[in-house]
Amino acid sequence: MAERVSTAVRLCLVATRGITEDLLERLANELRRDLPALLPTVTWQVSTQPDLEIGPPIPLGELVDRARAELLARRCDLLVLLTDLPLMIGRTPVLSHVSRAQGVAIVSFPAHGAVAPHNRAAKTLMAAVAALIGVGPVGDLSPGRRRRATARMRELGRRVAHDQGAVSFVARVMTGNFHLLAGMIRANQPWRLTLHLSKALTAALTAGVFALVTTDIWRLGDALGTPRLVIIAVGSVTAIGATLIIGADLWERGRRPEARQQVLLFNLATTATVVLGVTAFYAMLVVLTAIGALILVPTGFLSNVLGHSAQWGDRAELAWLAGSVATLGGALGAGLESDDAVRQAAYAYAYRQPPS
């Protein structure tokens, strides 16, 4: 017999005013019927809420924010927003938009056409929930993936007592929800973060080139020493990370005590995503500046500027400092990015497009 999760996972199906209550209940009943087949080890509770007031025009990023706010307000574990508004990524219409890290999905009912839209929407809802919990479609669930999904759902359904102190609360959330936190970080794909921030990348590369052709930077790299270079590196990574989190308001605030655990998990996942992504960005810049130092800085000229014979260690220190300067330039560029661009970079999404 399949193991059951001790605490049920609560899935909220919320609809905007253009979706009738009859349609909403029909889709909810089908979810109640089909979800046990998707992940039998979970006890599902599906609730509905009609008439959410969201009027056009509204950007997709704001729709996701509204869905996340509803999830916290209604004390849900996962939430699917069914809307009568069209979903567009650029100029491309999509059926659904899923963010595993935030625990929400948006499904556009009009995108399912005029012929049997109910049946198509039901399939899209199931696919959206499958994407939220990190499994494949029904019948395509390996034992390993089932175990990982069950562990995430078990931890998602747990609650931490509200009377715990702040330190013990944080420790309990981090250790007790390790699988869920790891899954949220992986879903965010931190390695792709800064590659999607064009202004930050352009500013970083510009600052890196400037650092490589500035002789004062050469002297500083030679004179600072390893401890100071480490401090500068940590400071530059912190600067761009803080710029991304604070500038785009990625830090979530939960006003309800019941939402503290989800808010903390979300913030931990966001912070870890940004730190890992920026660290990878920093490492990339150091490698690029090292290559640039080999090409742009002649050994004899470097020796004359430093006042001693330049060794490989001197070039490494120059690349290290130039990479830190480039990262600080990236922080300035990150401040110019739009909030939507930063959110798109920080959170990975899954899209389903209408069939052609």
XYZ file of C-alpha atoms in Angstrom, residues 132-293:
162
model
C 4.428 22.654 -9.851
C 5.279 19.486 -7.921
C 8.093 18.505 -10.281
C 6.728 15.347 -11.889
C 5.927 14.297 -15.419
C 2.478 13.573 -16.804
C 0.363 10.719 -15.428
C 1.977 7.412 -16.319
C 5.419 9.009 -16.736
C 6.620 8.989 -13.138
C 9.779 7.058 -12.286
C 10.179 5.650 -8.747
C 13.047 8.064 -8.017
C 11.092 11.090 -9.184
C 8.058 9.901 -7.220
C 10.138 9.669 -4.020
C 11.586 13.162 -4.500
C 8.176 14.657 -5.267
C 6.649 12.906 -2.252
C 9.403 14.259 0.014
C 8.830 17.800 -1.273
C 5.063 17.541 -0.833
C 5.423 16.067 2.664
C 7.576 18.994 3.732
C 5.319 21.469 1.954
C 2.364 20.202 3.965
C 4.121 20.431 7.311
C 3.780 23.413 9.586
C 6.186 24.774 12.181
C 4.777 25.862 15.535
C 4.363 29.629 15.787
C 5.717 29.845 19.332
C 9.255 28.911 18.312
C 11.932 31.568 18.648
C 13.353 33.183 15.541
C 16.616 31.235 15.583
C 15.030 27.846 16.198
C 12.316 28.655 13.654
C 14.885 29.368 10.933
C 16.882 26.250 11.815
C 13.748 24.100 11.790
C 12.623 25.426 8.426
C 16.050 24.971 6.848
C 16.684 21.441 8.132
C 13.140 20.114 8.094
C 12.406 21.433 4.613
C 15.744 20.623 2.983
C 14.250 18.732 0.040
C 11.690 21.432 -0.611
C 14.264 24.223 -0.343
C 16.689 22.364 -2.615
C 13.910 21.764 -5.121
C 12.952 25.453 -5.108
C 16.567 26.514 -5.693
C 16.995 24.008 -8.495
C 13.703 25.134 -10.058
C 15.025 28.686 -10.148
C 18.056 27.542 -12.202
C 20.526 29.982 -10.586
C 23.198 29.280 -13.223
C 21.144 31.180 -15.810
C 20.516 34.247 -13.647
C 22.813 37.012 -14.821
C 23.077 35.804 -18.415
C 19.514 37.109 -18.792
C 20.350 40.570 -17.431
C 21.700 42.384 -20.472
C 22.330 45.746 -18.782
C 24.219 44.158 -15.881
C 26.323 42.053 -18.237
C 27.119 44.995 -20.514
C 28.115 47.207 -17.578
C 30.257 44.423 -16.107
C 32.149 43.787 -19.325
C 32.701 47.516 -19.826
C 34.062 47.891 -16.287
C 36.261 44.820 -16.770
C 37.856 46.182 -19.924
C 38.415 49.546 -18.227
C 40.097 47.816 -15.283
C 42.418 45.842 -17.549
C 43.764 48.938 -19.326
C 44.187 51.026 -16.157
C 47.701 50.794 -14.743
C 46.540 51.873 -11.283
C 44.445 48.697 -11.126
C 47.596 46.710 -11.977
C 49.453 48.288 -9.070
C 46.531 47.785 -6.712
C 46.253 44.116 -7.626
C 49.939 43.680 -6.879
C 49.828 45.621 -3.604
C 46.566 44.528 -1.983
C 47.393 40.906 -1.185
C 45.102 37.898 -0.928
C 43.049 38.855 2.201
C 42.042 42.242 0.772
C 41.272 40.717 -2.629
C 38.975 38.211 -0.908
C 37.178 41.026 0.941
C 36.744 42.985 -2.307
C 35.442 39.873 -4.073
C 32.882 39.189 -1.339
C 31.874 42.849 -1.327
C 31.342 42.952 -5.082
C 29.233 39.776 -5.062
C 27.209 41.140 -2.134
C 26.700 44.461 -3.912
C 25.204 42.991 -7.067
C 23.175 40.440 -5.084
C 21.699 43.133 -2.841
C 20.982 45.322 -5.869
C 19.005 42.530 -7.510
C 17.041 41.534 -4.401
C 16.308 45.022 -3.077
C 15.968 46.822 -6.413
C 13.433 44.365 -7.837
C 11.719 43.805 -4.457
C 12.399 40.065 -4.533
C 12.271 39.869 -0.722
C 8.809 38.713 0.271
C 7.026 39.863 3.437
C 4.364 37.784 5.136
C 1.902 39.673 7.295
C 0.102 36.562 8.539
C 1.861 34.397 11.152
C 0.600 31.292 9.335
C 2.555 32.292 6.231
C 5.898 32.679 7.998
C 7.223 29.285 6.949
C 6.389 29.672 3.258
C 7.682 33.243 3.185
C 10.936 32.229 4.845
C 11.400 29.295 2.477
C 10.727 31.528 -0.508
C 13.198 34.162 0.719
C 15.853 31.531 1.464
C 15.421 30.072 -2.023
C 15.546 33.528 -3.605
C 18.676 34.511 -1.681
C 20.416 31.223 -2.480
C 19.459 31.559 -6.148
C 20.847 35.073 -6.378
C 24.037 34.202 -4.455
C 24.751 31.128 -6.591
C 23.914 32.967 -9.803
C 26.036 35.995 -8.947
C 28.911 33.769 -7.822
C 28.808 31.992 -11.176
C 28.666 35.407 -12.861
C 31.702 36.545 -10.860
C 33.660 33.405 -11.741
C 32.847 33.928 -15.419
C 34.076 37.526 -15.250
C 37.344 36.494 -13.550
C 37.967 33.942 -16.302
C 37.203 36.527 -18.994
C 39.443 39.138 -17.389
C 42.235 36.557 -17.076
C 41.967 35.871 -20.797
C 41.864 39.613 -21.431
C 44.968 40.138 -19.292
